[in-house]
PDB file of C-alpha atoms and ligand atoms in Angstrom:
ATOM      1  CA  MET A   1     113.381  70.743 113.379  1.00 97.00           C
ATOM      2  CA  LYS A   2     113.119  73.672 115.716  1.00 98.00           C
ATOM      3  CA  ASN A   3     113.244  76.103 112.586  1.00 98.00           C
ATOM      4  CA  LEU A   4     113.948  75.875 108.952  1.00 98.00           C
ATOM      5  CA  GLY A   5     115.792  78.074 106.544  1.00 98.00           C
ATOM      6  CA  TYR A   6     115.613  77.793 102.783  1.00 98.00           C
ATOM      7  CA  TYR A   7     117.801  79.546 100.175  1.00 98.00           C
ATOM      8  CA  ASN A   8     117.569  78.832  96.455  1.00 98.00           C
ATOM      9  CA  GLY A   9     116.765  75.198  97.138  1.00 98.00           C
ATOM     10  CA  LYS A  10     119.149  74.641 100.185  1.00 98.00           C
ATOM     11  CA  THR A  11     117.752  73.925 103.323  1.00 98.00           C
ATOM     12  CA  GLY A  12     118.801  73.863 106.945  1.00 98.00           C
ATOM     13  CA  LEU A  13     118.723  75.470 110.514  1.00 98.00           C
ATOM     14  CA  ILE A  14     118.442  79.182 109.942  1.00 98.00           C
ATOM     15  CA  GLU A  15     121.359  79.692 112.113  1.00 98.00           C
ATOM     16  CA  GLU A  16     123.515  77.415 109.988  1.00 98.00           C
ATOM     17  CA  MET A  17     122.616  78.886 106.513  1.00 98.00           C
ATOM     18  CA  SER A  18     124.549  81.414 104.717  1.00 97.00           C
ATOM     19  CA  VAL A  19     123.841  83.859 101.783  1.00 96.00           C
ATOM     20  CA  PRO A  20     126.345  84.682  99.279  1.00 97.00           C
ATOM     21  CA  MET A  21     127.855  88.245  99.265  1.00 97.00           C
ATOM     22  CA  THR A  22     126.808  88.789  95.731  1.00 97.00           C
ATOM     23  CA  ASP A  23     122.961  88.753  96.675  1.00 98.00           C
ATOM     24  CA  ARG A  24     121.524  92.110  96.115  1.00 97.00           C
ATOM     25  CA  ALA A  25     119.437  91.651  99.316  1.00 98.00           C
ATOM     26  CA  PHE A  26     123.065  91.639 101.278  1.00 97.00           C
ATOM     27  CA  TYR A  27     124.175  95.044 100.025  1.00 97.00           C
ATOM     28  CA  PHE A  28     121.283  97.009  98.774  1.00 97.00           C
ATOM     29  CA  GLY A  29     118.315  95.207 100.626  1.00 97.00           C
ATOM     30  CA  ASP A  30     116.912  95.013  96.970  1.00 98.00           C
ATOM     31  CA  GLY A  31     114.157  92.898  97.508  1.00 98.00           C
ATOM     32  CA  VAL A  32     110.523  92.171  98.534  1.00 98.00           C
ATOM     33  CA  TYR A  33     109.001  89.951 101.286  1.00 98.00           C
ATOM     34  CA  ASP A  34     105.921  88.862 102.902  1.00 98.00           C
ATOM     35  CA  ALA A  35     104.950  86.661 105.854  1.00 98.00           C
ATOM     36  CA  VAL A  36     102.131  84.435 106.948  1.00 98.00           C
ATOM     37  CA  MET A  37     100.920  82.616 109.947  1.00 98.00           C
ATOM     38  CA  CYS A  38     100.747  79.030 109.815  1.00 98.00           C
ATOM     39  CA  ARG A  39      98.625  76.684 112.169  1.00 98.00           C
ATOM     40  CA  ASN A  40      98.299  72.687 111.960  1.00 98.00           C
ATOM     41  CA  ASN A  41     100.779  73.124 109.021  1.00 98.00           C
ATOM     42  CA  ILE A  42      97.902  75.135 107.078  1.00 98.00           C
ATOM     43  CA  PRO A  43      99.435  78.519 106.037  1.00 98.00           C
ATOM     44  CA  TYR A  44      96.568  80.989 106.889  1.00 98.00           C
ATOM     45  CA  LEU A  45      95.448  83.335 103.706  1.00 98.00           C
ATOM     46  CA  LEU A  46      98.648  82.089 101.856  1.00 98.00           C
ATOM     47  CA  SER A  47      97.335  82.647  98.348  1.00 98.00           C
ATOM     48  CA  GLU A  48      96.414  86.341  99.544  1.00 98.00           C
ATOM     49  CA  HIS A  49     100.078  86.871 100.857  1.00 98.00           C
ATOM     50  CA  THR A  50     101.725  85.282  97.524  1.00 98.00           C
ATOM     51  CA  GLU A  51      99.328  87.659  95.416  1.00 98.00           C
ATOM     52  CA  ARG A  52     100.732  90.542  97.187  1.00 98.00           C
ATOM     53  CA  PHE A  53     104.309  89.213  96.778  1.00 98.00           C
ATOM     54  CA  PHE A  54     104.193  88.686  93.158  1.00 98.00           C
ATOM     55  CA  ASN A  55     102.336  92.209  92.726  1.00 98.00           C
ATOM     56  CA  ASN A  56     105.149  93.779  94.676  1.00 98.00           C
ATOM     57  CA  CYS A  57     107.916  92.073  92.754  1.00 97.00           C
ATOM     58  CA  ALA A  58     106.252  93.065  89.406  1.00 97.00           C
ATOM     59  CA  LEU A  59     106.121  96.729  90.630  1.00 97.00           C
ATOM     60  CA  LEU A  60     109.992  96.662  91.289  1.00 96.00           C
ATOM     61  CA  GLY A  61     110.860  94.456  88.009  1.00 96.00           C
ATOM     62  CA  ILE A  62     112.004  91.558  90.128  1.00 97.00           C
ATOM     63  CA  GLU A  63     112.214  88.470  87.983  1.00 96.00           C
ATOM     64  CA  MET A  64     110.581  85.546  90.097  1.00 97.00           C
ATOM     65  CA  PRO A  65     112.838  82.341  90.482  1.00 97.00           C
ATOM     66  CA  ILE A  66     109.353  80.368  90.893  1.00 98.00           C
ATOM     67  CA  GLU A  67     105.859  80.398  89.878  1.00 98.00           C
ATOM     68  CA  LYS A  68     102.995  81.495  92.427  1.00 98.00           C
ATOM     69  CA  GLU A  69     101.444  77.882  92.755  1.00 98.00           C
ATOM     70  CA  LYS A  70     104.894  76.260  93.047  1.00 98.00           C
ATOM     71  CA  LEU A  71     105.977  78.675  95.967  1.00 98.00           C
ATOM     72  CA  GLU A  72     102.850  77.878  97.727  1.00 98.00           C
ATOM     73  CA  THR A  73     103.381  74.250  97.373  1.00 98.00           C
ATOM     74  CA  LEU A  74     107.032  74.716  98.428  1.00 98.00           C
ATOM     75  CA  ILE A  75     105.721  76.501 101.531  1.00 98.00           C
ATOM     76  CA  LYS A  76     103.249  74.095 102.276  1.00 98.00           C
ATOM     77  CA  THR A  77     105.799  71.185 102.171  1.00 98.00           C
ATOM     78  CA  LEU A  78     108.618  73.092 104.132  1.00 98.00           C
ATOM     79  CA  VAL A  79     106.144  74.069 107.197  1.00 98.00           C
ATOM     80  CA  LYS A  80     105.965  70.310 107.751  1.00 98.00           C
ATOM     81  CA  ALA A  81     109.678  69.837 108.911  1.00 98.00           C
ATOM     82  CA  VAL A  82     109.245  72.613 111.725  1.00 98.00           C
ATOM     83  CA  ASP A  83     107.902  71.577 115.168  1.00 98.00           C
ATOM     84  CA  GLY A  84     105.069  73.225 116.665  1.00 97.00           C
ATOM     85  CA  GLU A  85     101.287  73.857 116.435  1.00 98.00           C
ATOM     86  CA  GLU A  86     101.778  77.493 115.239  1.00 98.00           C
ATOM     87  CA  LYS A  87     104.520  79.071 113.055  1.00 98.00           C
ATOM     88  CA  PHE A  88     105.575  82.225 111.285  1.00 98.00           C
ATOM     89  CA  VAL A  89     106.302  81.628 107.433  1.00 98.00           C
ATOM     90  CA  TYR A  90     108.710  84.523 106.354  1.00 99.00           C
ATOM     91  CA  PHE A  91     109.712  84.573 102.588  1.00 98.00           C
ATOM     92  CA  HIS A  92     111.592  87.215 100.508  1.00 98.00           C
ATOM     93  CA  VAL A  93     113.132  87.272  97.017  1.00 98.00           C
ATOM     94  CA  SER A  94     116.029  89.441  96.259  1.00 98.00           C
ATOM     95  CA  ARG A  95     116.959  91.060  92.860  1.00 97.00           C
ATOM     96  CA  GLY A  96     119.401  88.199  92.272  1.00 97.00           C
ATOM     97  CA  SER A  97     123.342  88.371  92.598  1.00 96.00           C
ATOM     98  CA  GLY A  98     126.100  90.570  90.965  1.00 95.00           C
ATOM     99  CA  GLN A  99     128.833  92.841  91.877  1.00 95.00           C
ATOM    100  CA  ARG A 100     127.394  95.953  93.722  1.00 96.00           C
ATOM    101  CA  THR A 101     126.142  98.327  91.208  1.00 96.00           C
ATOM    102  CA  HIS A 102     122.995 100.280  91.624  1.00 97.00           C
ATOM    103  CA  VAL A 103     121.815  99.696  88.069  1.00 96.00           C
ATOM    104  CA  PHE A 104     120.686  95.939  87.218  1.00 92.00           C
ATOM    105  CA  ASP A 105     120.849  93.851  84.065  1.00 82.00           C
ATOM    106  CA  GLY A 106     117.516  92.159  83.284  1.00 79.00           C
ATOM    107  CA  GLY A 107     117.444  88.610  82.758  1.00 82.00           C
ATOM    108  CA  THR A 108     118.669  87.776  86.357  1.00 89.00           C
ATOM    109  CA  LYS A 109     116.385  85.653  88.345  1.00 95.00           C
ATOM    110  CA  GLY A 110     115.850  86.526  91.891  1.00 97.00           C
ATOM    111  CA  ASN A 111     117.104  84.679  94.993  1.00 98.00           C
ATOM    112  CA  LEU A 112     114.440  83.150  97.026  1.00 98.00           C
ATOM    113  CA  CYS A 113     114.705  82.961 100.680  1.00 98.00           C
ATOM    114  CA  ILE A 114     112.242  81.348 103.293  1.00 99.00           C
ATOM    115  CA  MET A 115     112.404  81.203 107.006  1.00 98.00           C
ATOM    116  CA  ILE A 116     110.012  79.214 109.315  1.00 99.00           C
ATOM    117  CA  THR A 117     110.098  79.615 113.118  1.00 98.00           C
ATOM    118  CA  PRO A 118     107.503  78.644 115.830  1.00 98.00           C
ATOM    119  CA  GLN A 119     105.163  81.396 116.869  1.00 98.00           C
ATOM    120  CA  SER A 120     101.833  82.144 118.254  1.00 98.00           C
ATOM    121  CA  VAL A 121      99.527  84.860 117.802  1.00 98.00           C
ATOM    122  CA  GLY A 122      99.196  84.941 121.378  1.00 98.00           C
ATOM    123  CA  ASP A 123      96.453  86.570 123.473  1.00 98.00           C
ATOM    124  CA  ILE A 124      94.838  88.992 120.960  1.00 98.00           C
ATOM    125  CA  TYR A 125      92.491  90.343 123.484  1.00 98.00           C
ATOM    126  CA  GLU A 126      95.608  91.659 125.496  1.00 98.00           C
ATOM    127  CA  LYS A 127      95.648  95.338 124.718  1.00 98.00           C
ATOM    128  CA  MET A 128      98.822  97.098 123.351  1.00 98.00           C
ATOM    129  CA  ASN A 129     100.756 100.033 124.591  1.00 98.00           C
ATOM    130  CA  THR A 130     101.884 102.384 121.543  1.00 98.00           C
ATOM    131  CA  CYS A 131     103.908 105.577 121.103  1.00 98.00           C
ATOM    132  CA  LEU A 132     103.775 107.999 118.366  1.00 98.00           C
ATOM    133  CA  VAL A 133     106.660 108.390 116.205  1.00 98.00           C
ATOM    134  CA  LYS A 134     107.187 110.721 112.985  1.00 98.00           C
ATOM    135  CA  ASP A 135     106.793 108.662 109.768  1.00 98.00           C
ATOM    136  CA  ILE A 136     110.185 109.406 107.840  1.00 98.00           C
ATOM    137  CA  ARG A 137     109.652 106.720 105.131  1.00 98.00           C
ATOM    138  CA  TYR A 138     109.652 107.361 101.701  1.00 93.00           C
ATOM    139  CA  LYS A 139     106.652 107.114  99.296  1.00 94.00           C
ATOM    140  CA  LEU A 140     106.865 103.391  98.500  1.00 96.00           C
ATOM    141  CA  CYS A 141     105.085 102.038 101.844  1.00 98.00           C
ATOM    142  CA  ASN A 142     102.707 100.102  99.703  1.00 98.00           C
ATOM    143  CA  ILE A 143     105.481  97.756  98.719  1.00 98.00           C
ATOM    144  CA  LYS A 144     106.661  95.328 101.288  1.00 98.00           C
ATOM    145  CA  THR A 145     110.425  95.907 100.298  1.00 97.00           C
ATOM    146  CA  LEU A 146     113.440  94.740 102.464  1.00 97.00           C
ATOM    147  CA  ASN A 147     114.366  98.257 103.172  1.00 94.00           C
ATOM    148  CA  LEU A 148     112.943  98.705 106.731  1.00 97.00           C
ATOM    149  CA  LEU A 149     115.225 101.198 108.366  1.00 97.00           C
ATOM    150  CA  PRO A 150     112.695 103.866 109.485  1.00 98.00           C
ATOM    151  CA  SER A 151     110.561 100.977 110.760  1.00 98.00           C
ATOM    152  CA  ILE A 152     113.101  99.234 112.530  1.00 98.00           C
ATOM    153  CA  MET A 153     114.088 102.462 114.294  1.00 98.00           C
ATOM    154  CA  ALA A 154     110.572 103.356 115.166  1.00 98.00           C
ATOM    155  CA  ALA A 155     109.948  99.722 116.615  1.00 98.00           C
ATOM    156  CA  GLN A 156     113.073 100.024 118.726  1.00 98.00           C
ATOM    157  CA  LEU A 157     112.213 103.528 119.990  1.00 98.00           C
ATOM    158  CA  SER A 158     108.705 101.920 121.068  1.00 98.00           C
ATOM    159  CA  LYS A 159     110.265  99.132 122.966  1.00 98.00           C
ATOM    160  CA  GLU A 160     112.922 101.586 124.768  1.00 98.00           C
ATOM    161  CA  ASN A 161     109.693 103.545 126.121  1.00 97.00           C
ATOM    162  CA  GLY A 162     108.157 100.206 127.082  1.00 98.00           C
ATOM    163  CA  CYS A 163     105.578 100.149 124.282  1.00 98.00           C
ATOM    164  CA  ASP A 164     104.587  97.234 121.780  1.00 98.00           C
ATOM    165  CA  GLU A 165     104.278  99.097 118.649  1.00 98.00           C
ATOM    166  CA  ALA A 166     105.100 102.439 117.240  1.00 98.00           C
ATOM    167  CA  ILE A 167     102.369 104.299 115.432  1.00 98.00           C
ATOM    168  CA  PHE A 168     103.425 106.641 112.552  1.00 98.00           C
ATOM    169  CA  TYR A 169     102.151 110.133 111.903  1.00 98.00           C
ATOM    170  CA  ARG A 170     102.861 112.141 108.677  1.00 98.00           C
ATOM    171  CA  ASN A 171     102.012 115.811 108.405  1.00 97.00           C
ATOM    172  CA  GLY A 172      99.643 115.188 111.219  1.00 97.00           C
ATOM    173  CA  PHE A 173      97.912 112.271 109.753  1.00 98.00           C
ATOM    174  CA  ILE A 174      98.343 108.617 111.011  1.00 98.00           C
ATOM    175  CA  THR A 175      99.619 106.268 108.329  1.00 98.00           C
ATOM    176  CA  GLU A 176     100.158 102.899 110.046  1.00 98.00           C
ATOM    177  CA  GLY A 177     102.345 100.952 112.687  1.00 98.00           C
ATOM    178  CA  SER A 178     105.918 100.348 112.252  1.00 98.00           C
ATOM    179  CA  HIS A 179     104.650  96.723 111.479  1.00 98.00           C
ATOM    180  CA  SER A 180     101.008  96.877 111.504  1.00 98.00           C
ATOM    181  CA  ASN A 181      98.023  98.799 110.110  1.00 98.00           C
ATOM    182  CA  VAL A 182      96.086 101.133 112.383  1.00 98.00           C
ATOM    183  CA  SER A 183      92.377 101.705 112.361  1.00 99.00           C
ATOM    184  CA  ILE A 184      89.776 103.467 114.758  1.00 99.00           C
ATOM    185  CA  LEU A 185      86.482 103.145 115.725  1.00 98.00           C
ATOM    186  CA  LYS A 186      84.545 106.296 116.250  1.00 98.00           C
ATOM    187  CA  ASN A 187      80.612 106.358 117.078  1.00 98.00           C
ATOM    188  CA  GLY A 188      80.345 102.982 115.468  1.00 98.00           C
ATOM    189  CA  VAL A 189      82.244 103.584 112.208  1.00 98.00           C
ATOM    190  CA  LEU A 190      85.584 101.925 111.322  1.00 99.00           C
ATOM    191  CA  ILE A 191      87.891 104.328 110.057  1.00 99.00           C
ATOM    192  CA  THR A 192      91.270 103.466 108.409  1.00 98.00           C
ATOM    193  CA  ALA A 193      93.962 105.365 106.464  1.00 98.00           C
ATOM    194  CA  PRO A 194      93.524 104.857 102.548  1.00 98.00           C
ATOM    195  CA  ALA A 195      95.339 102.302 100.771  1.00 98.00           C
ATOM    196  CA  ASP A 196      97.731 104.904  99.224  1.00 98.00           C
ATOM    197  CA  CYS A 197     101.689 104.921  98.747  1.00 98.00           C
ATOM    198  CA  PHE A 198     101.821 105.844 102.491  1.00 98.00           C
ATOM    199  CA  ILE A 199     100.762 102.310 103.941  1.00 98.00           C
ATOM    200  CA  LEU A 200     100.982  98.900 103.151  1.00 98.00           C
ATOM    201  CA  PRO A 201      97.732  97.332 102.257  1.00 98.00           C
ATOM    202  CA  GLY A 202      97.789  94.736 105.084  1.00 98.00           C
ATOM    203  CA  VAL A 203      95.980  91.379 104.576  1.00 98.00           C
ATOM    204  CA  ALA A 204      94.511  91.523 108.205  1.00 98.00           C
ATOM    205  CA  ARG A 205      93.327  95.050 107.564  1.00 98.00           C
ATOM    206  CA  ALA A 206      91.359  93.987 104.495  1.00 98.00           C
ATOM    207  CA  HIS A 207      89.916  91.204 106.436  1.00 98.00           C
ATOM    208  CA  LEU A 208      88.962  93.748 109.305  1.00 98.00           C
ATOM    209  CA  ILE A 209      87.281  95.883 106.716  1.00 98.00           C
ATOM    210  CA  LEU A 210      85.519  92.794 105.427  1.00 98.00           C
ATOM    211  CA  SER A 211      84.358  91.699 108.879  1.00 98.00           C
ATOM    212  CA  ALA A 212      83.231  95.131 109.579  1.00 98.00           C
ATOM    213  CA  LYS A 213      80.992  95.578 106.609  1.00 98.00           C
ATOM    214  CA  ALA A 214      79.603  91.902 107.069  1.00 98.00           C
ATOM    215  CA  HIS A 215      78.559  93.222 110.617  1.00 98.00           C
ATOM    216  CA  GLY A 216      76.958  96.535 109.273  1.00 98.00           C
ATOM    217  CA  ILE A 217      79.742  98.571 110.651  1.00 98.00           C
ATOM    218  CA  LYS A 218      80.229 101.451 108.345  1.00 98.00           C
ATOM    219  CA  VAL A 219      83.780 101.793 107.026  1.00 98.00           C
ATOM    220  CA  GLU A 220      85.498 104.888 105.935  1.00 98.00           C
ATOM    221  CA  GLU A 221      88.945 104.510 104.242  1.00 98.00           C
ATOM    222  CA  ARG A 222      90.341 108.166 104.807  1.00 98.00           C
ATOM    223  CA  ARG A 223      92.873 110.130 106.414  1.00 98.00           C
ATOM    224  CA  TYR A 224      92.455 110.855 110.025  1.00 98.00           C
ATOM    225  CA  GLY A 225      94.748 112.741 112.598  1.00 98.00           C
ATOM    226  CA  VAL A 226      96.489 112.401 115.884  1.00 98.00           C
ATOM    227  CA  GLY A 227      93.582 114.223 117.803  1.00 98.00           C
ATOM    228  CA  GLU A 228      91.336 111.660 116.136  1.00 98.00           C
ATOM    229  CA  LEU A 229      93.284 108.710 117.075  1.00 98.00           C
ATOM    230  CA  CYS A 230      93.530 109.809 120.825  1.00 98.00           C
ATOM    231  CA  SER A 231      89.962 110.406 121.049  1.00 98.00           C
ATOM    232  CA  ALA A 232      88.924 107.239 119.001  1.00 98.00           C
ATOM    233  CA  ASP A 233      86.310 104.941 120.823  1.00 98.00           C
ATOM    234  CA  GLU A 234      88.868 101.980 119.942  1.00 98.00           C
ATOM    235  CA  ILE A 235      92.150 101.967 118.290  1.00 99.00           C
ATOM    236  CA  ILE A 236      92.707  98.750 116.445  1.00 99.00           C
ATOM    237  CA  ILE A 237      96.063  97.348 115.364  1.00 98.00           C
ATOM    238  CA  THR A 238      96.095  94.693 112.589  1.00 98.00           C
ATOM    239  CA  SER A 239      98.775  92.368 111.331  1.00 98.00           C
ATOM    240  CA  SER A 240      99.006  88.816 110.053  1.00 98.00           C
ATOM    241  CA  SER A 241     101.246  87.767 113.011  1.00 98.00           C
ATOM    242  CA  LYS A 242      99.046  89.470 115.664  1.00 97.00           C
ATOM    243  CA  ILE A 243      95.542  89.531 114.067  1.00 98.00           C
ATOM    244  CA  ALA A 244      93.867  92.609 115.654  1.00 98.00           C
ATOM    245  CA  ARG A 245      94.634  93.828 118.930  1.00 98.00           C
ATOM    246  CA  GLY A 246      93.059  96.865 121.027  1.00 98.00           C
ATOM    247  CA  VAL A 247      95.029  99.637 122.238  1.00 98.00           C
ATOM    248  CA  ALA A 248      95.406 100.794 125.761  1.00 98.00           C
ATOM    249  CA  THR A 249      97.685 103.645 125.411  1.00 98.00           C
ATOM    250  CA  VAL A 250      99.364 106.196 123.074  1.00 98.00           C
ATOM    251  CA  SER A 251     102.440 107.809 124.068  1.00 98.00           C
ATOM    252  CA  GLY A 252     101.533 107.341 127.635  1.00 98.00           C
ATOM    253  CA  ARG A 253      97.932 108.692 127.450  1.00 98.00           C
ATOM    254  CA  GLU A 254      95.188 106.196 128.161  1.00 98.00           C
ATOM    255  CA  VAL A 255      93.201 105.614 124.872  1.00 98.00           C
ATOM    256  CA  GLY A 256      89.902 103.928 123.921  1.00 98.00           C
ATOM    257  CA  GLY A 257      87.859 101.703 125.904  1.00 98.00           C
ATOM    258  CA  ARG A 258      84.530 103.162 124.824  1.00 98.00           C
ATOM    259  CA  ASP A 259      83.298 100.667 122.190  1.00 98.00           C
ATOM    260  CA  PRO A 260      84.479  97.387 123.664  1.00 98.00           C
ATOM    261  CA  GLU A 261      81.406  95.543 122.001  1.00 98.00           C
ATOM    262  CA  ASN A 262      82.466  96.189 118.445  1.00 98.00           C
ATOM    263  CA  LEU A 263      86.205  95.722 119.406  1.00 98.00           C
ATOM    264  CA  HIS A 264      85.469  92.382 120.417  1.00 98.00           C
ATOM    265  CA  LEU A 265      83.053  91.523 117.669  1.00 98.00           C
ATOM    266  CA  LEU A 266      85.892  92.124 115.073  1.00 98.00           C
ATOM    267  CA  GLN A 267      88.521  90.608 117.011  1.00 98.00           C
ATOM    268  CA  THR A 268      86.558  87.434 117.583  1.00 98.00           C
ATOM    269  CA  ASP A 269      85.449  87.404 114.055  1.00 98.00           C
ATOM    270  CA  LEU A 270      89.216  87.551 112.572  1.00 98.00           C
ATOM    271  CA  LEU A 271      90.517  85.166 115.208  1.00 98.00           C
ATOM    272  CA  ASN A 272      87.577  82.583 114.560  1.00 98.00           C
ATOM    273  CA  ASP A 273      88.535  82.833 110.817  1.00 98.00           C
ATOM    274  CA  TYR A 274      91.990  81.906 111.591  1.00 98.00           C
ATOM    275  CA  ILE A 275      91.115  79.147 113.928  1.00 98.00           C
ATOM    276  CA  ASN A 276      88.587  77.649 111.576  1.00 98.00           C
ATOM    277  CA  SER A 277      90.631  78.043 108.582  1.00 98.00           C
ATOM    278  CA  THR A 278      93.374  75.981 109.989  1.00 98.00           C
ATOM    279  CA  ASN A 279      91.589  73.295 111.817  1.00 97.00           C
ATOM    280  CA  LEU A 280      92.532  69.761 110.612  1.00 89.00           C
TER     281      LEU A 280
HETATM  282  N1  LIG B   1     101.946  97.713 107.700  1.00 63.40           N
HETATM  283  C1  LIG B   1     103.287  97.456 107.764  1.00 63.40           C
HETATM  284  C2  LIG B   1     104.505  98.331 107.708  1.00 63.40           C
HETATM  285  C3  LIG B   1     103.775  96.042 108.082  1.00 63.40           C
HETATM  286  O1  LIG B   1     105.030  95.647 108.167  1.00 63.40           O
HETATM  287  C4  LIG B   1     103.098  94.861 108.105  1.00 63.40           C
HETATM  288  C5  LIG B   1     103.142  93.835 108.414  1.00 63.40           C
HETATM  289  O2  LIG B   1     104.489  93.282 108.397  1.00 63.40           O
HETATM  290  C6  LIG B   1     101.612  95.352 108.203  1.00 63.40           C
HETATM  291  C7  LIG B   1     101.334  96.641 107.925  1.00 63.40           C
HETATM  292  C8  LIG B   1     100.151  94.641 108.271  1.00 63.40           C
HETATM  293  O3  LIG B   1     100.277  93.703 107.030  1.00 63.40           O
HETATM  294  P1  LIG B   1      99.653  92.232 107.086  1.00 63.40           P
HETATM  295  O4  LIG B   1      98.241  92.423 107.651  1.00 63.40           O
HETATM  296  O5  LIG B   1      99.584  91.903 105.674  1.00 63.40           O
HETATM  297  O6  LIG B   1     100.385  91.178 108.026  1.00 63.40           O
END
């Protein structure tokens, strides 16, 4: 198949699937999602993503319609139906179905939706152009909810400015990207915003930190500002779908390019882990 949609046990081409109007995802975006890359039908770091998915659902009191191990098995089975070497697996669960009322009754199981499409991580060594956008999101950024309006508007603004990603700042500090985490290298130290309520604790970010530590690169999880971003030796954008990319420009200004060795080392380490973990 060229792609695959799954909704509560039904499967088909994504464009032919439909979701009932009573699904709370439809009118409230009341749900949580996660996403993994998959290569050779092996979903990469799947258990780390399902762990976050289940934790996020627990934080919002969403009742899961499936156990963690069964979801992993289901994903591993479904990916086989889609053509291609590399695929992107998106999955979300909504708080279930009912008439549109803000309050919800307990005891309603969530609705599970999965979408699998061919997608490659691409050339991770190609640098990105970015633009700064004010972070107007709320304080639940650590939860991967379906409510993504500020991120969508920022990503669109970035595209309209010829950029690949928007970098959010809040009160002068860098938080993250519209759909990525942002870290910097300065004087041989990896600096990344702390995992608080203002960023999503990305799986790729966690692996970037592990890789830095394994190579003796000091890691500082702390706030850093727009000035530090623009004067960084390198800026690194991480996400599961793009792995780790350097940055060429921020809002039209040339940045980075002063620590290519460490940038390349970290990128190659993460890429190799992806390749080696998904080799047949
Ligand atoms: N931050 C935001 C807001 C995101 O949407 C994403 C990915 O979608 C990330 C960070 C990166 O997370 P991960 O590395 O787990 O893909």
